[in-house]
Amino acid sequence: MRGFDREFGDLPDYILTITERIWEGRRPDLIRRYYVEDCVVRSPGIEIRGAEAVVASTLEMLHEFPDRRLLGEDVIWAGDDEAGYVSSHRILSTMRHLGHGLFGAATGRPIRARTIADCAVRENRISEEWLVRDRAAIARQIGLAPREVAAELGPHRRSPRAGAATGTAGPWAIDEAPTARTYAADWRRLWEDRRLASLTETRHRAVALELPGGETASGRAALDRFLIGYLAAFPGGDMTVDNLILRCDPGRPARLAMRWSFASVHGGRGRFGPPTGAPVEIVGINHAHVVDGAIAAEWILIDEVAVWQQILRGRAAPPDGEQGRETA
């Protein structure tokens, strides 16, 4: 790969190696090497600008969870030397809540939660990153309701859509292969048209599911119940797909990564309690395995703490100059 250190064999090697070095290797200073100086790191309601701010945010996370391990489950990627590379990195974190921080006073409780990070990379450096972390799973294992954590946080701030930042590696990927187009179109039908019957056509009967809040489930009926909880809470809205990658490697199922957003209003009784009328933008990242033309395994990651923040506030976001603190 042009411009990358010779030690990296491919993009997954680069992503997995630098993640381990920065976090478990206790080298947050390497962020200055592997991120451009004016990088942008975004997650729902949070935006961090500049490598120094990313270093500071990493140290805050390490203070709260000092023994955090980041187990890279998969890196789904696309791109080339000319256009730049994009990756979607699924991480399972194991850690203990040992320091005071975002989730309150230390409890010592063990935590297991996922993050998916989408990165735009060119010549050894990350310029833009989108993170979705399962903060609801962390809250519940500490003994807090996601709603409680949201109530303690500052107002939710809507992040600009992908590609809005300057200095990006190029456009986020929108794969035009039939398998990718079909997955994105089906997801849009589910959210915009409420066509739940499509689950019988697109998912294996025993589809393996990892859902927000740390929930593990199996089967179409479980996915149907999860989706109804959201569709009841948010009746109507607009879906946007911001990143879509199909990866077909020998000896592995076809793998999909998709980052999406859904703009709606909290207008019904569903997964998030009585309706408030608050405007909400849900940002999610999905990973999926396709076997014999249907989804056999699916990871759906939404930060439900960020959803609760919007529901509880229901008011205008702070000015663009205000920033939050959070990183992978």
CSV table of C-alpha atoms in Angstrom, one decimal:
chain,number,residue,atom,x,y,z
A,1,MET,CA,0.0,0.0,0.0
A,2,ARG,CA,1.5,3.3,-1.1
A,3,GLY,CA,2.7,5.5,1.7
A,4,PHE,CA,2.0,3.0,4.5
A,5,ASP,CA,4.8,1.6,6.7
A,6,ARG,CA,6.2,-1.5,5.2
A,7,GLU,CA,5.3,-3.6,8.2
A,8,PHE,CA,1.6,-3.5,7.3
A,9,GLY,CA,0.6,-6.2,4.9
A,10,ASP,CA,-2.9,-4.9,4.1
A,11,LEU,CA,-5.5,-2.5,5.5
A,12,PRO,CA,-6.9,-4.9,8.2
A,13,ASP,CA,-3.3,-5.5,9.4
A,14,TYR,CA,-2.9,-1.7,9.7
A,15,ILE,CA,-6.2,-1.1,11.5
A,16,LEU,CA,-5.8,-4.0,14.0
A,17,THR,CA,-2.1,-3.3,14.7
A,18,ILE,CA,-2.5,0.4,15.4
A,19,THR,CA,-5.6,-0.1,17.6
A,20,GLU,CA,-3.7,-2.6,19.8
A,21,ARG,CA,-0.7,-0.4,20.1
A,22,ILE,CA,-2.6,2.8,21.0
A,23,TRP,CA,-4.9,1.1,23.6
A,24,GLU,CA,-3.4,-2.1,25.0
A,25,GLY,CA,0.2,-1.0,24.2
A,26,ARG,CA,-0.4,2.2,26.2
A,27,ARG,CA,0.8,4.4,23.3
A,28,PRO,CA,-1.9,7.1,22.9
A,29,ASP,CA,1.0,9.3,21.7
A,30,LEU,CA,0.9,7.2,18.4
A,31,ILE,CA,-2.4,8.9,17.5
A,32,ARG,CA,-0.2,11.8,16.4
A,33,ARG,CA,1.5,9.4,13.9
A,34,TYR,CA,-1.5,7.5,12.6
A,35,TYR,CA,-4.1,10.4,12.5
A,36,VAL,CA,-3.7,13.6,10.5
A,37,GLU,CA,-3.3,16.7,12.7
A,38,ASP,CA,-6.7,18.1,11.7
A,39,CYS,CA,-8.6,14.7,11.9
A,40,VAL,CA,-12.3,14.5,12.7
A,41,VAL,CA,-13.7,11.8,14.9
A,42,ARG,CA,-17.5,11.6,15.1
A,43,SER,CA,-20.0,9.6,17.0
A,44,PRO,CA,-23.7,10.2,17.6
A,45,GLY,CA,-23.9,13.6,19.2
A,46,ILE,CA,-20.2,14.0,19.6
A,47,GLU,CA,-17.5,15.5,17.5
A,48,ILE,CA,-13.7,15.7,18.2
A,49,ARG,CA,-11.4,17.7,16.0
A,50,GLY,CA,-7.7,17.4,15.9
A,51,ALA,CA,-5.2,14.7,17.0
A,52,GLU,CA,-4.5,16.3,20.3
A,53,ALA,CA,-8.2,16.2,21.3
A,54,VAL,CA,-8.3,12.5,20.3
A,55,VAL,CA,-5.3,11.8,22.5
A,56,ALA,CA,-7.0,13.6,25.4
A,57,SER,CA,-10.2,11.6,24.9
A,58,THR,CA,-8.3,8.3,24.7
A,59,LEU,CA,-6.7,9.0,28.1
A,60,GLU,CA,-10.1,9.8,29.6
A,61,MET,CA,-11.4,6.4,28.5
A,62,LEU,CA,-8.3,4.7,29.8
A,63,HIS,CA,-8.8,6.4,33.2
A,64,GLU,CA,-12.3,5.0,33.4
A,65,PHE,CA,-11.5,1.5,32.0
A,66,PRO,CA,-7.7,1.1,32.4
A,67,ASP,CA,-7.7,-2.7,31.6
A,68,ARG,CA,-9.7,-2.3,28.4
A,69,ARG,CA,-8.9,-4.9,25.7
A,70,LEU,CA,-10.0,-4.2,22.1
A,71,LEU,CA,-10.6,-7.6,20.4
A,72,GLY,CA,-10.9,-7.0,16.7
A,73,GLU,CA,-13.6,-9.3,15.4
A,74,ASP,CA,-13.5,-8.1,11.8
A,75,VAL,CA,-12.3,-5.4,9.4
A,76,ILE,CA,-14.5,-4.9,6.3
A,77,TRP,CA,-12.7,-2.6,3.9
A,78,ALA,CA,-12.5,-1.2,0.4
A,79,GLY,CA,-10.5,1.3,-1.7
A,80,ASP,CA,-7.1,1.7,-3.3
A,81,ASP,CA,-4.0,3.9,-3.2
A,82,GLU,CA,-5.5,6.5,-5.6
A,83,ALA,CA,-8.9,7.1,-4.0
A,84,GLY,CA,-7.9,6.2,-0.4
A,85,TYR,CA,-9.2,3.4,1.8
A,86,VAL,CA,-12.2,3.0,4.0
A,87,SER,CA,-12.7,0.4,6.7
A,88,SER,CA,-15.4,-0.7,9.1
A,89,HIS,CA,-13.8,-2.3,12.2
A,90,ARG,CA,-15.9,-4.3,14.6
A,91,ILE,CA,-14.4,-4.4,18.1
A,92,LEU,CA,-15.5,-6.4,21.2
A,93,SER,CA,-14.2,-4.7,24.4
A,94,THR,CA,-13.7,-6.4,27.7
A,95,MET,CA,-12.9,-4.2,30.7
A,96,ARG,CA,-13.7,-3.3,34.3
A,97,HIS,CA,-15.2,0.0,35.4
A,98,LEU,CA,-12.3,1.1,37.6
A,99,GLY,CA,-12.2,4.9,37.4
A,100,HIS,CA,-14.7,7.8,37.7
A,101,GLY,CA,-15.8,9.1,34.3
A,102,LEU,CA,-18.7,9.2,31.9
A,103,PHE,CA,-20.5,6.4,33.7
A,104,GLY,CA,-20.1,7.9,37.2
A,105,ALA,CA,-18.1,6.6,40.2
A,106,ALA,CA,-16.1,3.4,39.7
A,107,THR,CA,-17.9,0.2,40.4
A,108,GLY,CA,-15.3,-2.4,39.6
A,109,ARG,CA,-17.9,-4.2,37.5
A,110,PRO,CA,-16.8,-6.3,34.4
A,111,ILE,CA,-18.0,-5.0,31.1
A,112,ARG,CA,-18.4,-6.5,27.6
A,113,ALA,CA,-19.5,-4.2,24.8
A,114,ARG,CA,-19.0,-3.6,21.1
A,115,THR,CA,-17.9,-0.6,19.0
A,116,ILE,CA,-17.8,-0.3,15.3
A,117,ALA,CA,-15.4,2.3,13.8
A,118,ASP,CA,-15.5,3.4,10.2
A,119,CYS,CA,-12.2,5.0,9.1
A,120,ALA,CA,-11.0,7.0,6.0
A,121,VAL,CA,-7.3,6.2,5.6
A,122,ARG,CA,-4.7,7.4,3.1
A,123,GLU,CA,-0.9,6.8,3.2
A,124,ASN,CA,-0.7,5.5,6.8
A,125,ARG,CA,-3.0,8.1,8.4
A,126,ILE,CA,-6.6,8.4,9.4
A,127,SER,CA,-8.3,11.6,8.4
A,128,GLU,CA,-11.9,10.9,9.4
A,129,GLU,CA,-13.5,8.3,11.8
A,130,TRP,CA,-17.1,7.5,12.7
A,131,LEU,CA,-17.7,5.6,15.9
A,132,VAL,CA,-20.8,3.9,17.2
A,133,ARG,CA,-20.3,2.4,20.7
A,134,ASP,CA,-22.9,0.4,22.6
A,135,ARG,CA,-23.0,2.7,25.6
A,136,ALA,CA,-26.4,1.2,26.6
A,137,ALA,CA,-24.7,-2.1,27.1
A,138,ILE,CA,-22.0,-0.5,29.2
A,139,ALA,CA,-24.6,1.3,31.3
A,140,ARG,CA,-26.7,-1.8,32.0
A,141,GLN,CA,-23.7,-3.8,33.1
A,142,ILE,CA,-22.6,-1.1,35.5
A,143,GLY,CA,-26.2,-1.1,36.9
A,144,LEU,CA,-27.5,2.1,35.3
A,145,ALA,CA,-30.4,2.5,32.9
A,146,PRO,CA,-29.4,4.1,29.5
A,147,ARG,CA,-31.9,6.8,30.2
A,148,GLU,CA,-30.1,7.7,33.5
A,149,VAL,CA,-26.8,8.1,31.7
A,150,ALA,CA,-28.4,10.2,29.0
A,151,ALA,CA,-30.0,12.5,31.6
A,152,GLU,CA,-26.5,13.2,33.1
A,153,LEU,CA,-24.8,14.1,29.8
A,154,GLY,CA,-24.8,17.4,28.0
A,155,PRO,CA,-27.2,18.2,25.2
A,156,HIS,CA,-27.0,16.0,22.1
A,157,ARG,CA,-25.4,17.6,19.1
A,158,ARG,CA,-26.1,16.5,15.6
A,159,SER,CA,-23.0,15.6,13.7
A,160,PRO,CA,-22.6,16.6,10.0
A,161,ARG,CA,-23.2,13.7,7.5
A,162,ALA,CA,-20.2,11.7,6.2
A,163,GLY,CA,-17.9,13.6,3.9
A,164,ALA,CA,-18.8,17.0,5.3
A,165,ALA,CA,-15.4,17.4,7.0
A,166,THR,CA,-12.4,18.8,5.2
A,167,GLY,CA,-9.3,16.7,4.7
A,168,THR,CA,-11.1,13.4,4.2
A,169,ALA,CA,-9.5,10.5,2.3
A,170,GLY,CA,-12.2,10.7,-0.3
A,171,PRO,CA,-15.9,9.7,-0.5
A,172,TRP,CA,-17.2,7.0,1.7
A,173,ALA,CA,-17.8,3.8,-0.1
A,174,ILE,CA,-21.2,3.0,-1.7
A,175,ASP,CA,-20.8,-0.4,-3.2
A,176,GLU,CA,-22.9,-1.0,-6.3
A,177,ALA,CA,-22.7,-4.8,-6.3
A,178,PRO,CA,-26.2,-6.5,-6.3
A,179,THR,CA,-25.7,-8.0,-2.8
A,180,ALA,CA,-24.8,-4.6,-1.3
A,181,ARG,CA,-27.7,-2.8,-3.1
A,182,THR,CA,-30.2,-5.4,-2.0
A,183,TYR,CA,-29.1,-5.2,1.6
A,184,ALA,CA,-29.4,-1.4,1.7
A,185,ALA,CA,-32.7,-1.4,-0.2
A,186,ASP,CA,-34.2,-4.0,2.2
A,187,TRP,CA,-33.0,-2.0,5.3
A,188,ARG,CA,-34.7,1.1,3.8
A,189,ARG,CA,-37.9,-0.8,3.2
A,190,LEU,CA,-37.9,-1.9,6.8
A,191,TRP,CA,-37.5,1.5,8.3
A,192,GLU,CA,-39.4,3.7,5.8
A,193,ASP,CA,-42.1,1.3,4.5
A,194,ARG,CA,-42.4,-0.9,7.6
A,195,ARG,CA,-42.2,-4.0,5.4
A,196,LEU,CA,-41.4,-6.5,8.1
A,197,ALA,CA,-42.5,-9.4,5.9
A,198,SER,CA,-39.3,-9.0,4.0
A,199,LEU,CA,-37.4,-10.6,6.9
A,200,THR,CA,-38.6,-14.0,5.7
A,201,GLU,CA,-37.1,-13.3,2.2
A,202,THR,CA,-33.8,-11.8,3.3
A,203,ARG,CA,-32.8,-13.5,6.6
A,204,HIS,CA,-32.0,-17.1,7.4
A,205,ARG,CA,-34.6,-18.6,9.8
A,206,ALA,CA,-31.9,-19.0,12.5
A,207,VAL,CA,-30.1,-15.7,11.8
A,208,ALA,CA,-27.6,-14.9,14.6
A,209,LEU,CA,-28.2,-11.4,16.0
A,210,GLU,CA,-26.2,-9.0,18.1
A,211,LEU,CA,-28.4,-6.0,19.0
A,212,PRO,CA,-28.1,-2.7,20.9
A,213,GLY,CA,-27.9,-2.9,24.6
A,214,GLY,CA,-25.7,-5.9,24.5
A,215,GLU,CA,-28.5,-8.2,23.5
A,216,THR,CA,-27.8,-11.5,21.8
A,217,ALA,CA,-30.6,-13.2,20.0
A,218,SER,CA,-31.4,-15.7,17.3
A,219,GLY,CA,-34.1,-16.0,14.6
A,220,ARG,CA,-36.3,-13.8,12.4
A,221,ALA,CA,-38.9,-13.4,15.2
A,222,ALA,CA,-36.3,-11.8,17.5
A,223,LEU,CA,-35.3,-9.3,14.8
A,224,ASP,CA,-39.0,-8.6,14.1
A,225,ARG,CA,-39.5,-7.8,17.8
A,226,PHE,CA,-36.5,-5.5,17.9
A,227,LEU,CA,-37.5,-3.6,14.8
A,228,ILE,CA,-41.1,-3.2,15.9
A,229,GLY,CA,-39.9,-1.5,19.1
A,230,TYR,CA,-38.1,1.1,17.0
A,231,LEU,CA,-40.8,1.5,14.3
A,232,ALA,CA,-43.5,2.0,17.0
A,233,ALA,CA,-41.4,4.7,18.7
A,234,PHE,CA,-40.5,6.5,15.5
A,235,PRO,CA,-43.5,6.4,13.1
A,236,GLY,CA,-42.2,7.6,9.7
A,237,GLY,CA,-38.9,9.1,8.7
A,238,ASP,CA,-36.1,9.3,6.2
A,239,MET,CA,-33.3,6.8,5.8
A,240,THR,CA,-29.8,7.7,4.4
A,241,VAL,CA,-27.0,5.2,3.7
A,242,ASP,CA,-23.6,6.9,4.2
A,243,ASN,CA,-21.2,4.0,3.9
A,244,LEU,CA,-21.7,0.6,2.2
A,245,ILE,CA,-19.0,-2.0,1.7
A,246,LEU,CA,-19.2,-5.5,0.4
A,247,ARG,CA,-16.2,-7.7,1.0
A,248,CYS,CA,-15.8,-11.1,-0.6
A,249,ASP,CA,-12.6,-13.0,0.5
A,250,PRO,CA,-11.8,-16.6,-0.2
A,251,GLY,CA,-12.9,-19.1,2.4
A,252,ARG,CA,-15.2,-16.6,4.2
A,253,PRO,CA,-18.9,-15.6,3.7
A,254,ALA,CA,-19.7,-12.4,1.9
A,255,ARG,CA,-19.4,-9.6,4.5
A,256,LEU,CA,-21.3,-6.3,4.5
A,257,ALA,CA,-20.7,-3.1,6.4
A,258,MET,CA,-23.3,-0.3,6.3
A,259,ARG,CA,-23.4,3.0,8.1
A,260,TRP,CA,-26.9,4.6,8.0
A,261,SER,CA,-29.0,7.3,9.6
A,262,PHE,CA,-32.7,7.6,10.2
A,263,ALA,CA,-34.3,11.0,10.9
A,264,SER,CA,-37.7,10.9,12.6
A,265,VAL,CA,-39.7,12.2,15.6
A,266,HIS,CA,-40.4,10.3,18.8
A,267,GLY,CA,-44.1,10.0,18.1
A,268,GLY,CA,-45.2,6.6,19.4
A,269,ARG,CA,-45.1,4.2,22.3
A,270,GLY,CA,-42.3,1.7,21.6
A,271,ARG,CA,-38.8,0.9,22.8
A,272,PHE,CA,-38.3,4.4,24.3
A,273,GLY,CA,-41.4,5.0,26.4
A,274,PRO,CA,-44.2,7.5,26.0
A,275,PRO,CA,-43.9,9.8,22.9
A,276,THR,CA,-42.4,13.2,23.5
A,277,GLY,CA,-42.5,14.7,20.0
A,278,ALA,CA,-38.7,15.2,20.1
A,279,PRO,CA,-36.8,15.2,16.8
A,280,VAL,CA,-34.3,12.3,16.7
A,281,GLU,CA,-31.6,11.2,14.3
A,282,ILE,CA,-30.5,7.6,14.8
A,283,VAL,CA,-27.1,6.7,13.5
A,284,GLY,CA,-26.3,3.0,13.2
A,285,ILE,CA,-23.6,0.7,11.7
A,286,ASN,CA,-24.5,-2.8,10.6
A,287,HIS,CA,-22.3,-5.7,9.8
A,288,ALA,CA,-23.7,-8.8,8.2
A,289,HIS,CA,-22.7,-12.2,6.8
A,290,VAL,CA,-24.4,-13.4,3.6
A,291,VAL,CA,-24.7,-17.2,3.0
A,292,ASP,CA,-26.6,-18.6,0.0
A,293,GLY,CA,-28.2,-15.2,-0.7
A,294,ALA,CA,-29.6,-14.5,2.7
A,295,ILE,CA,-28.3,-12.9,6.0
A,296,ALA,CA,-27.0,-15.6,8.3
A,297,ALA,CA,-25.5,-13.3,11.0
A,298,GLU,CA,-26.1,-9.6,11.7
A,299,TRP,CA,-24.6,-7.1,14.0
A,300,ILE,CA,-26.8,-4.0,14.5
A,301,LEU,CA,-25.1,-1.2,16.5
A,302,ILE,CA,-27.0,1.9,17.7
A,303,ASP,CA,-25.9,4.1,20.6
A,304,GLU,CA,-29.2,4.1,22.6
A,305,VAL,CA,-27.8,6.6,25.1
A,306,ALA,CA,-27.5,9.1,22.2
A,307,VAL,CA,-31.1,8.3,21.3
A,308,TRP,CA,-32.3,8.9,24.8
A,309,GLN,CA,-30.3,12.2,24.9
A,310,GLN,CA,-32.4,13.5,22.0
A,311,ILE,CA,-35.6,12.3,23.5
A,312,LEU,CA,-34.9,13.8,26.9
A,313,ARG,CA,-33.7,17.1,25.6
A,314,GLY,CA,-36.0,17.6,22.6
A,315,ARG,CA,-34.4,21.0,22.0
A,316,ALA,CA,-31.9,22.7,19.7
A,317,ALA,CA,-28.3,21.4,19.7
A,318,PRO,CA,-25.4,23.6,21.1
A,319,PRO,CA,-23.4,25.8,18.7
A,320,ASP,CA,-21.0,24.2,16.3
A,321,GLY,CA,-18.0,25.3,18.3
A,322,GLU,CA,-18.9,23.1,21.3
A,323,GLN,CA,-17.4,19.7,21.3
A,324,GLY,CA,-17.8,16.5,23.2
A,325,ARG,CA,-15.2,14.0,24.3
A,326,GLU,CA,-15.2,10.4,23.2
A,327,THR,CA,-13.1,8.1,21.0
A,328,ALA,CA,-12.9,4.3,20.1
